[in-house]
Every structure is written in C-alpha cells, then in structure tokens.
C-alpha cells in the first residue's frame, strides 16, 4: 500500500491514504495495568503502529502506563518516564484521549467513571465491572458522549460481543451455551487428557497468564458467571447480573468422575448456559458431561467456544483463544481502533439497550439429567477378597445382592430414586479391593428440586457413605 508522509499541523506525522483522503491525528493512550494483557496491548501498539495508523488514520501513542509497583522488573522495555503509579497522571491529563484499563476488579469503578467524565474513551476487559456496574458506566459514557468498549471481557480474543450487539441485532437470541473460562477448560483438559492433578493444572494455567489474579473466580465459576451475565444482558436486552447466574465451579471434580464419564462416552466441561422463554430466562454455570462427539467436547486447553442460537439466524458458533495476553490484547486493540475511528468522526458508541425486564427462572425448576456418584461402605457380609472393580454394569433393574442376601445399597438406590420422580437410566457398581466402592447412576430428566430432596434421602440408606458428586449431563 502506498502512502505519503509529511508533518501534521499539530506536529504529528501525516500519512495520507492511497486515495489522498484524510489526515491522521495523534491520539494518546493512557494504559492502566501492565500485566499479562496490558503488556501485550503495548507490544501490539508498538509493533503494528504503522498498520494501525493506516487503518485508522490516527497515530496511536501510549503516553503513560500506570502500574502498582514501579520497582517490578518488566518483560518489555519502555521509555523512561512512561511508567507511573499514580492513575491521576492518566485521568487528569487532558492530552490523553483513550484510557485502556487492564487491571481488573470492581474497585476500578471510580477510575473508569472519572475517565468517562473527563471525556476520554474507555476500553476495558474488566468483566466484574461490566457485569455488575454496567448500567452506571453505560449511562455515564452516554451522558459524556464517549466510547465505552469491552470486547476483551468475554471470550479473550474471540469477537463475540460486537457480533452479538450489531451483526446479530436483527434476530431474537434464544439461547447461548459455551465454554467461557480458559483456566478451567485448561485444568479439565489436563486432568482428562494427561491425568494431571487439579493443583498441577491450575499452577500451569496461572503460569501461562490465563488465571485471574485470584484464581478463585475461575475455579468457582464466578468468572464464567460474569461473562454469561454480560452475554445474556446483550442477547436478551434484559439486565442480568452475576447474582442472577447460578454458579458452580470445578473444585469438587476428581479424576474418578472424569474416568467414569469417559467410560460412558462423555467429556467434562464447565459450561455457561443462558436460555430465554417467554418472559423468563435461565442462566447457569456448572460442570457438565457432554457426549464426546459434541463439538464443545473438542474445545480444549484455554480455548473457548460460544454457541448462539437466534430465532432467525439459527445456530452460530464462535471459537478461539479465550484467555492469554496476546489473544485478549487482539480484542482490546480492536476496541482501540473503533474508539480512535469514532473519535475522529466525532461519534461515540456505548449503549447496551435493556428494554426487557425478564425474571430469572428458579434454579430448582430447571430440568436436567444427572450423573450421581454415591460412595459405598464395605458391605458387612461381603468378604473384601470377593469384591472387584466392576460388579454390575447395565440397565437399572438388574439389581444385585450382597452375600448375606440383604438388599444392597445399589438396589435401595435403584428403587428409591423413582419414588422421588427421578428416573434411573443407567447404574453401575464399582468396588475397590478394600470393599468400599462407588455407585454411578445416570438419571433421566428431572428437576434440581427433586435432586436436592433425593440427596437428603440417600444419606440415610444403609451402605451409602456419601453422595460424592452430582454432575449434570447434557446432550
Ligand atoms: P495481571 O494481574 O497480569 O496484571 C494486572 C496489572 O494491573 C499489573 O500491571 C498491576 O501492576 C496492575 N495493577 C494492579 N492493581 C493496580 C492498581 N490498584 N493500580 C494500578 N495498577 C494496578 O492481570 P491480567 O493482565 O491478566 O488481567 C487484566 C484484566 O484483563 C483483568 O480485568 C482480567 O480479568 C482481564 N482479562 C484477562 C485475561 C487473561 O487471559 N489474563 C483475558 C481476558 C480478560 P504491577 O504490574 O505493578 O503488579
Ligand atoms: N481468567 C480468565 C479465563 C481470563 O481463564 O478465562 C479470560 O477472561
């Protein structure tokens, strides 16, 4: 591509486009946060400066970078005087046009509000802030006529929010289902494929820069819940906050659950699901077994994938790197480009219209199939030597009896569940050499409410030590 260089009236370098139109202006960026994502944003802005200038007709320059600890060694060299530990060096600088917040956490709200109120465009990947304080931020952005963009907050490098807000705007979105947390997907992949422990896989995810500063948000499902709240709010045009999303994490998943699931032909994933029907929606994040042939089953490591089902468009799927510095920075740069172009044109975009006022469906009424793992005690009359790895596999109803002729825990469970409205679709009993064992049950469709009742009842069954795990099964 040809371009002609010269000096702008404000001192910036002019790059005229091949058709001779327009002239670039300098826009200064204040970067707040210089960790995994912030550093990658800076690197792309430096490395691709020329391309970005040609695309936007704006010369994007990083004027200040705010960090917490000025003494910390940085993987990337920056010019003297660029780093500061005072956010006011960005917020109070009238020459800064665009604030890029790459810190995270709800405590950043006053910083973003001040930036917007000062007329600066704000780019963030802070899902906590957008999910729970979005309306206040959007109102401020609109009142101040500035951009507030947050593509990096969901799906890392996957372009999902802009398609949902704009390209799919014509359609009525009925359902969203996907893998939206890279850390947990990485952990589950490593546990399933490599047999790694939860702790070892989490440590690797942290080292790779996928996890949040406090990985509790990842492993307990809160990060995915925040992302689902953002997705559902945009898709359903109804306010959905993190508190409206039922969230369960992956802490209680063990290699044994994954192995039992694999024997049934399933893969285990942490899924985020939002569905709308009438004036109600359901929004939930939880581990789920899906068929190994399901497209989401092959989404591994830190990759994310999001299905969006719209009434008009049908099924669409968005797939890519859901975490990591460079992929997320790619989405952030996309927002910077949009903000720069908008600013040059004198327009802004921040709205997320929430004209519906739908209510959340109670979680106890949500229907699902379930995998139950029931820990069995050593049967009193059963010599440990006779017990084996797998003593029963097959359809429910075959039953089995212990040597003393009494009803087994397996039979009790098998007969109890249907009396609570829980169909038993499959049941297997596994025994260890010490005589203890596991009963693995697959239920038919039932409500979460029925399952909670059943959980209490099963605790009283002789031979049942504990309900070790309950995991939803999806088709
Ligand atoms: P990091 O923990 O790697 O970096 C955080 C940065 O913020 C550090 O530079 C830190 O300074 C700085 N910082 C922390 N507290 C303050 C403060 N009070 N004032 C000024 N600066 C502060 O985070 P990430 O880069 O991983 O994440 C940044 C944001 O991007 C978060 O909102 C996160 O959820 C989001 N995100 C992250 C993804 C990822 O894969 N990592 C993917 C998608 C979104 P110092 O360097 O001095 O410690
Ligand atoms: N901690 C987040 C994840 C980063 O693992 O998905 C991307 O939002």
PDB file of N, CA, C and O in Angstrom, residues 367-414:
ATOM      1  N   UNK A 367     -34.693 -28.279  34.410  1.00  0.00           N
ATOM      2  CA  UNK A 367     -34.675 -29.723  34.126  1.00  0.00           C
ATOM      3  C   UNK A 367     -33.318 -30.161  33.601  1.00  0.00           C
ATOM      4  O   UNK A 367     -32.714 -29.461  32.786  1.00  0.00           O
ATOM      5  N   UNK A 368     -32.867 -31.311  34.053  1.00  0.00           N
ATOM      6  CA  UNK A 368     -31.614 -31.851  33.516  1.00  0.00           C
ATOM      7  C   UNK A 368     -31.545 -33.355  33.783  1.00  0.00           C
ATOM      8  O   UNK A 368     -32.344 -33.899  34.544  1.00  0.00           O
ATOM      9  N   UNK A 369     -30.576 -33.976  33.142  1.00  0.00           N
ATOM     10  CA  UNK A 369     -30.230 -35.345  33.524  1.00  0.00           C
ATOM     11  C   UNK A 369     -28.999 -35.250  34.405  1.00  0.00           C
ATOM     12  O   UNK A 369     -28.235 -34.290  34.308  1.00  0.00           O
ATOM     13  N   UNK A 370     -28.786 -36.232  35.245  1.00  0.00           N
ATOM     14  CA  UNK A 370     -27.685 -36.141  36.199  1.00  0.00           C
ATOM     15  C   UNK A 370     -26.859 -37.412  36.271  1.00  0.00           C
ATOM     16  O   UNK A 370     -27.388 -38.516  36.109  1.00  0.00           O
ATOM     17  N   UNK A 371     -25.587 -37.197  36.587  1.00  0.00           N
ATOM     18  CA  UNK A 371     -24.675 -38.271  36.980  1.00  0.00           C
ATOM     19  C   UNK A 371     -24.543 -38.150  38.491  1.00  0.00           C
ATOM     20  O   UNK A 371     -24.282 -37.059  39.005  1.00  0.00           O
ATOM     21  N   UNK A 372     -24.794 -39.241  39.199  1.00  0.00           N
ATOM     22  CA  UNK A 372     -24.600 -39.246  40.648  1.00  0.00           C
ATOM     23  C   UNK A 372     -23.502 -40.230  40.965  1.00  0.00           C
ATOM     24  O   UNK A 372     -23.512 -41.354  40.451  1.00  0.00           O
ATOM     25  N   UNK A 373     -22.588 -39.825  41.822  1.00  0.00           N
ATOM     26  CA  UNK A 373     -21.609 -40.795  42.313  1.00  0.00           C
ATOM     27  C   UNK A 373     -21.866 -40.963  43.800  1.00  0.00           C
ATOM     28  O   UNK A 373     -21.792 -40.004  44.564  1.00  0.00           O
ATOM     29  N   UNK A 374     -22.207 -42.176  44.157  1.00  0.00           N
ATOM     30  CA  UNK A 374     -22.563 -42.482  45.533  1.00  0.00           C
ATOM     31  C   UNK A 374     -21.457 -43.357  46.118  1.00  0.00           C
ATOM     32  O   UNK A 374     -21.159 -44.433  45.582  1.00  0.00           O
ATOM     33  N   UNK A 375     -20.832 -42.897  47.201  1.00  0.00           N
ATOM     34  CA  UNK A 375     -19.770 -43.695  47.828  1.00  0.00           C
ATOM     35  C   UNK A 375     -20.400 -44.774  48.702  1.00  0.00           C
ATOM     36  O   UNK A 375     -21.314 -44.508  49.480  1.00  0.00           O
ATOM     37  N   UNK A 376     -19.922 -46.009  48.533  1.00  0.00           N
ATOM     38  CA  UNK A 376     -20.483 -47.145  49.272  1.00  0.00           C
ATOM     39  C   UNK A 376     -19.509 -47.605  50.352  1.00  0.00           C
ATOM     40  O   UNK A 376     -18.297 -47.632  50.134  1.00  0.00           O
ATOM     41  N   UNK A 377     -20.067 -47.972  51.484  1.00  0.00           N
ATOM     42  CA  UNK A 377     -19.224 -48.543  52.539  1.00  0.00           C
ATOM     43  C   UNK A 377     -18.965 -50.004  52.207  1.00  0.00           C
ATOM     44  O   UNK A 377     -19.642 -50.600  51.365  1.00  0.00           O
ATOM     45  N   UNK A 378     -18.042 -50.580  52.937  1.00  0.00           N
ATOM     46  CA  UNK A 378     -17.763 -52.005  52.738  1.00  0.00           C
ATOM     47  C   UNK A 378     -18.941 -52.810  53.263  1.00  0.00           C
ATOM     48  O   UNK A 378     -19.361 -52.619  54.406  1.00  0.00           O
ATOM     49  N   UNK A 379     -19.557 -53.674  52.456  1.00  0.00           N
ATOM     50  CA  UNK A 379     -20.717 -54.425  52.950  1.00  0.00           C
ATOM     51  C   UNK A 379     -20.308 -55.383  54.059  1.00  0.00           C
ATOM     52  O   UNK A 379     -19.307 -56.094  53.920  1.00  0.00           O
ATOM     53  N   UNK A 380     -21.106 -55.405  55.144  1.00  0.00           N
ATOM     54  CA  UNK A 380     -20.750 -56.165  56.342  1.00  0.00           C
ATOM     55  C   UNK A 380     -20.482 -57.630  56.031  1.00  0.00           C
ATOM     56  O   UNK A 380     -19.517 -58.219  56.488  1.00  0.00           O
ATOM     57  N   UNK A 381     -21.368 -58.238  55.185  1.00  0.00           N
ATOM     58  CA  UNK A 381     -21.252 -59.670  54.953  1.00  0.00           C
ATOM     59  C   UNK A 381     -20.437 -60.012  53.716  1.00  0.00           C
ATOM     60  O   UNK A 381     -20.382 -61.158  53.313  1.00  0.00           O
ATOM     61  N   UNK A 382     -19.879 -58.996  53.081  1.00  0.00           N
ATOM     62  CA  UNK A 382     -19.171 -59.229  51.813  1.00  0.00           C
ATOM     63  C   UNK A 382     -17.670 -59.291  52.074  1.00  0.00           C
ATOM     64  O   UNK A 382     -17.053 -58.287  52.411  1.00  0.00           O
ATOM     65  N   UNK A 383     -17.013 -60.457  51.952  1.00  0.00           N
ATOM     66  CA  UNK A 383     -15.579 -60.501  52.185  1.00  0.00           C
ATOM     67  C   UNK A 383     -14.866 -59.607  51.173  1.00  0.00           C
ATOM     68  O   UNK A 383     -15.188 -59.629  49.988  1.00  0.00           O
ATOM     69  N   UNK A 384     -13.911 -58.829  51.658  1.00  0.00           N
ATOM     70  CA  UNK A 384     -13.227 -57.870  50.792  1.00  0.00           C
ATOM     71  C   UNK A 384     -12.601 -58.561  49.590  1.00  0.00           C
ATOM     72  O   UNK A 384     -12.568 -58.022  48.503  1.00  0.00           O
ATOM     73  N   UNK A 385     -12.111 -59.794  49.783  1.00  0.00           N
ATOM     74  CA  UNK A 385     -11.423 -60.505  48.715  1.00  0.00           C
ATOM     75  C   UNK A 385     -12.329 -60.759  47.513  1.00  0.00           C
ATOM     76  O   UNK A 385     -11.861 -60.896  46.393  1.00  0.00           O
ATOM     77  N   UNK A 386     -13.651 -60.849  47.737  1.00  0.00           N
ATOM     78  CA  UNK A 386     -14.569 -61.162  46.644  1.00  0.00           C
ATOM     79  C   UNK A 386     -14.953 -59.941  45.810  1.00  0.00           C
ATOM     80  O   UNK A 386     -15.580 -60.058  44.787  1.00  0.00           O
ATOM     81  N   UNK A 387     -14.631 -58.776  46.344  1.00  0.00           N
ATOM     82  CA  UNK A 387     -15.101 -57.572  45.668  1.00  0.00           C
ATOM     83  C   UNK A 387     -14.135 -57.189  44.552  1.00  0.00           C
ATOM     84  O   UNK A 387     -12.953 -57.459  44.605  1.00  0.00           O
ATOM     85  N   UNK A 388     -14.684 -56.596  43.526  1.00  0.00           N
ATOM     86  CA  UNK A 388     -13.917 -56.361  42.312  1.00  0.00           C
ATOM     87  C   UNK A 388     -14.121 -54.967  41.759  1.00  0.00           C
ATOM     88  O   UNK A 388     -14.904 -54.179  42.287  1.00  0.00           O
ATOM     89  N   UNK A 389     -13.428 -54.705  40.669  1.00  0.00           N
ATOM     90  CA  UNK A 389     -13.520 -53.371  40.070  1.00  0.00           C
ATOM     91  C   UNK A 389     -14.942 -53.054  39.628  1.00  0.00           C
ATOM     92  O   UNK A 389     -15.513 -52.066  40.007  1.00  0.00           O
ATOM     93  N   UNK A 390     -15.519 -53.905  38.851  1.00  0.00           N
ATOM     94  CA  UNK A 390     -16.850 -53.626  38.323  1.00  0.00           C
ATOM     95  C   UNK A 390     -17.709 -54.863  38.512  1.00  0.00           C
ATOM     96  O   UNK A 390     -17.466 -55.897  37.917  1.00  0.00           O
ATOM     97  N   UNK A 391     -18.712 -54.761  39.390  1.00  0.00           N
ATOM     98  CA  UNK A 391     -19.536 -55.948  39.590  1.00  0.00           C
ATOM     99  C   UNK A 391     -20.883 -55.843  38.907  1.00  0.00           C
ATOM    100  O   UNK A 391     -21.603 -56.798  38.814  1.00  0.00           O
ATOM    101  N   UNK A 392     -21.239 -54.679  38.473  1.00  0.00           N
ATOM    102  CA  UNK A 392     -22.530 -54.580  37.797  1.00  0.00           C
ATOM    103  C   UNK A 392     -22.513 -53.466  36.800  1.00  0.00           C
ATOM    104  O   UNK A 392     -22.130 -52.359  37.129  1.00  0.00           O
ATOM    105  N   UNK A 393     -22.873 -53.734  35.599  1.00  0.00           N
ATOM    106  CA  UNK A 393     -22.974 -52.668  34.596  1.00  0.00           C
ATOM    107  C   UNK A 393     -24.150 -53.002  33.726  1.00  0.00           C
ATOM    108  O   UNK A 393     -24.289 -54.125  33.278  1.00  0.00           O
ATOM    109  N   UNK A 394     -25.005 -52.053  33.502  1.00  0.00           N
ATOM    110  CA  UNK A 394     -26.131 -52.345  32.638  1.00  0.00           C
ATOM    111  C   UNK A 394     -27.344 -51.570  33.058  1.00  0.00           C
ATOM    112  O   UNK A 394     -27.263 -50.659  33.871  1.00  0.00           O
ATOM    113  N   UNK A 395     -28.445 -51.925  32.513  1.00  0.00           N
ATOM    114  CA  UNK A 395     -29.664 -51.161  32.751  1.00  0.00           C
ATOM    115  C   UNK A 395     -30.095 -51.283  34.202  1.00  0.00           C
ATOM    116  O   UNK A 395     -29.853 -52.288  34.858  1.00  0.00           O
ATOM    117  N   UNK A 396     -30.725 -50.260  34.687  1.00  0.00           N
ATOM    118  CA  UNK A 396     -31.244 -50.284  36.042  1.00  0.00           C
ATOM    119  C   UNK A 396     -32.282 -51.387  36.143  1.00  0.00           C
ATOM    120  O   UNK A 396     -32.970 -51.700  35.188  1.00  0.00           O
ATOM    121  N   UNK A 397     -32.396 -51.976  37.297  1.00  0.00           N
ATOM    122  CA  UNK A 397     -33.406 -53.003  37.467  1.00  0.00           C
ATOM    123  C   UNK A 397     -32.805 -54.385  37.528  1.00  0.00           C
ATOM    124  O   UNK A 397     -33.392 -55.301  38.067  1.00  0.00           O
ATOM    125  N   UNK A 398     -31.588 -54.552  37.029  1.00  0.00           N
ATOM    126  CA  UNK A 398     -30.953 -55.864  37.111  1.00  0.00           C
ATOM    127  C   UNK A 398     -30.683 -56.207  38.571  1.00  0.00           C
ATOM    128  O   UNK A 398     -30.805 -57.334  38.987  1.00  0.00           O
ATOM    129  N   UNK A 399     -30.298 -55.165  39.317  1.00  0.00           N
ATOM    130  CA  UNK A 399     -30.083 -55.330  40.750  1.00  0.00           C
ATOM    131  C   UNK A 399     -28.920 -56.237  41.068  1.00  0.00           C
ATOM    132  O   UNK A 399     -28.329 -56.850  40.198  1.00  0.00           O
ATOM    133  N   UNK A 400     -28.539 -56.278  42.336  1.00  0.00           N
ATOM    134  CA  UNK A 400     -27.529 -57.228  42.783  1.00  0.00           C
ATOM    135  C   UNK A 400     -27.696 -57.376  44.280  1.00  0.00           C
ATOM    136  O   UNK A 400     -28.180 -56.478  44.939  1.00  0.00           O
ATOM    137  N   UNK A 401     -27.325 -58.476  44.803  1.00  0.00           N
ATOM    138  CA  UNK A 401     -27.474 -58.731  46.231  1.00  0.00           C
ATOM    139  C   UNK A 401     -26.124 -59.040  46.825  1.00  0.00           C
ATOM    140  O   UNK A 401     -25.271 -59.642  46.165  1.00  0.00           O
ATOM    141  N   UNK A 402     -25.930 -58.619  48.055  1.00  0.00           N
ATOM    142  CA  UNK A 402     -24.699 -58.983  48.729  1.00  0.00           C
ATOM    143  C   UNK A 402     -24.839 -60.414  49.224  1.00  0.00           C
ATOM    144  O   UNK A 402     -25.926 -60.982  49.265  1.00  0.00           O
ATOM    145  N   UNK A 403     -23.714 -60.981  49.661  1.00  0.00           N
ATOM    146  CA  UNK A 403     -23.664 -62.394  50.021  1.00  0.00           C
ATOM    147  C   UNK A 403     -24.640 -62.769  51.136  1.00  0.00           C
ATOM    148  O   UNK A 403     -25.113 -63.882  51.190  1.00  0.00           O
ATOM    149  N   UNK A 404     -24.964 -61.791  52.008  1.00  0.00           N
ATOM    150  CA  UNK A 404     -25.856 -62.141  53.120  1.00  0.00           C
ATOM    151  C   UNK A 404     -27.323 -62.124  52.708  1.00  0.00           C
ATOM    152  O   UNK A 404     -28.206 -62.369  53.520  1.00  0.00           O
ATOM    153  N   UNK A 405     -27.582 -61.842  51.453  1.00  0.00           N
ATOM    154  CA  UNK A 405     -28.955 -61.903  50.966  1.00  0.00           C
ATOM    155  C   UNK A 405     -29.758 -60.662  51.252  1.00  0.00           C
ATOM    156  O   UNK A 405     -30.910 -60.564  50.857  1.00  0.00           O
ATOM    157  N   UNK A 406     -29.174 -59.685  51.943  1.00  0.00           N
ATOM    158  CA  UNK A 406     -29.945 -58.473  52.222  1.00  0.00           C
ATOM    159  C   UNK A 406     -29.967 -57.575  50.986  1.00  0.00           C
ATOM    160  O   UNK A 406     -29.126 -57.699  50.106  1.00  0.00           O
ATOM    161  N   UNK A 407     -30.926 -56.659  50.967  1.00  0.00           N
ATOM    162  CA  UNK A 407     -30.999 -55.716  49.854  1.00  0.00           C
ATOM    163  C   UNK A 407     -29.735 -54.888  49.837  1.00  0.00           C
ATOM    164  O   UNK A 407     -29.315 -54.368  50.855  1.00  0.00           O
ATOM    165  N   UNK A 408     -29.128 -54.758  48.666  1.00  0.00           N
ATOM    166  CA  UNK A 408     -27.899 -53.984  48.577  1.00  0.00           C
ATOM    167  C   UNK A 408     -28.216 -52.500  48.524  1.00  0.00           C
ATOM    168  O   UNK A 408     -29.336 -52.100  48.211  1.00  0.00           O
ATOM    169  N   UNK A 409     -27.177 -51.709  48.799  1.00  0.00           N
ATOM    170  CA  UNK A 409     -27.326 -50.255  48.681  1.00  0.00           C
ATOM    171  C   UNK A 409     -27.731 -49.927  47.253  1.00  0.00           C
ATOM    172  O   UNK A 409     -28.562 -49.059  47.003  1.00  0.00           O
ATOM    173  N   UNK A 410     -27.165 -50.677  46.325  1.00  0.00           N
ATOM    174  CA  UNK A 410     -27.490 -50.450  44.916  1.00  0.00           C
ATOM    175  C   UNK A 410     -28.983 -50.612  44.654  1.00  0.00           C
ATOM    176  O   UNK A 410     -29.616 -49.786  44.006  1.00  0.00           O
ATOM    177  N   UNK A 411     -29.543 -51.699  45.192  1.00  0.00           N
ATOM    178  CA  UNK A 411     -30.974 -51.924  44.971  1.00  0.00           C
ATOM    179  C   UNK A 411     -31.812 -50.846  45.638  1.00  0.00           C
ATOM    180  O   UNK A 411     -32.804 -50.374  45.078  1.00  0.00           O
ATOM    181  N   UNK A 412     -31.372 -50.466  46.851  1.00  0.00           N
ATOM    182  CA  UNK A 412     -32.130 -49.444  47.580  1.00  0.00           C
ATOM    183  C   UNK A 412     -32.164 -48.146  46.773  1.00  0.00           C
ATOM    184  O   UNK A 412     -33.216 -47.531  46.602  1.00  0.00           O
ATOM    185  N   UNK A 413     -30.993 -47.757  46.263  1.00  0.00           N
ATOM    186  CA  UNK A 413     -30.899 -46.511  45.488  1.00  0.00           C
ATOM    187  C   UNK A 413     -31.763 -46.614  44.233  1.00  0.00           C
ATOM    188  O   UNK A 413     -32.528 -45.716  43.888  1.00  0.00           O
ATOM    189  N   UNK A 414     -31.645 -47.760  43.589  1.00  0.00           N
ATOM    190  CA  UNK A 414     -32.364 -48.006  42.342  1.00  0.00           C
ATOM    191  C   UNK A 414     -33.886 -47.873  42.520  1.00  0.00           C
ATOM    192  O   UNK A 414     -34.586 -47.359  41.673  1.00  0.00           O
TER     193      UNK A 414
END
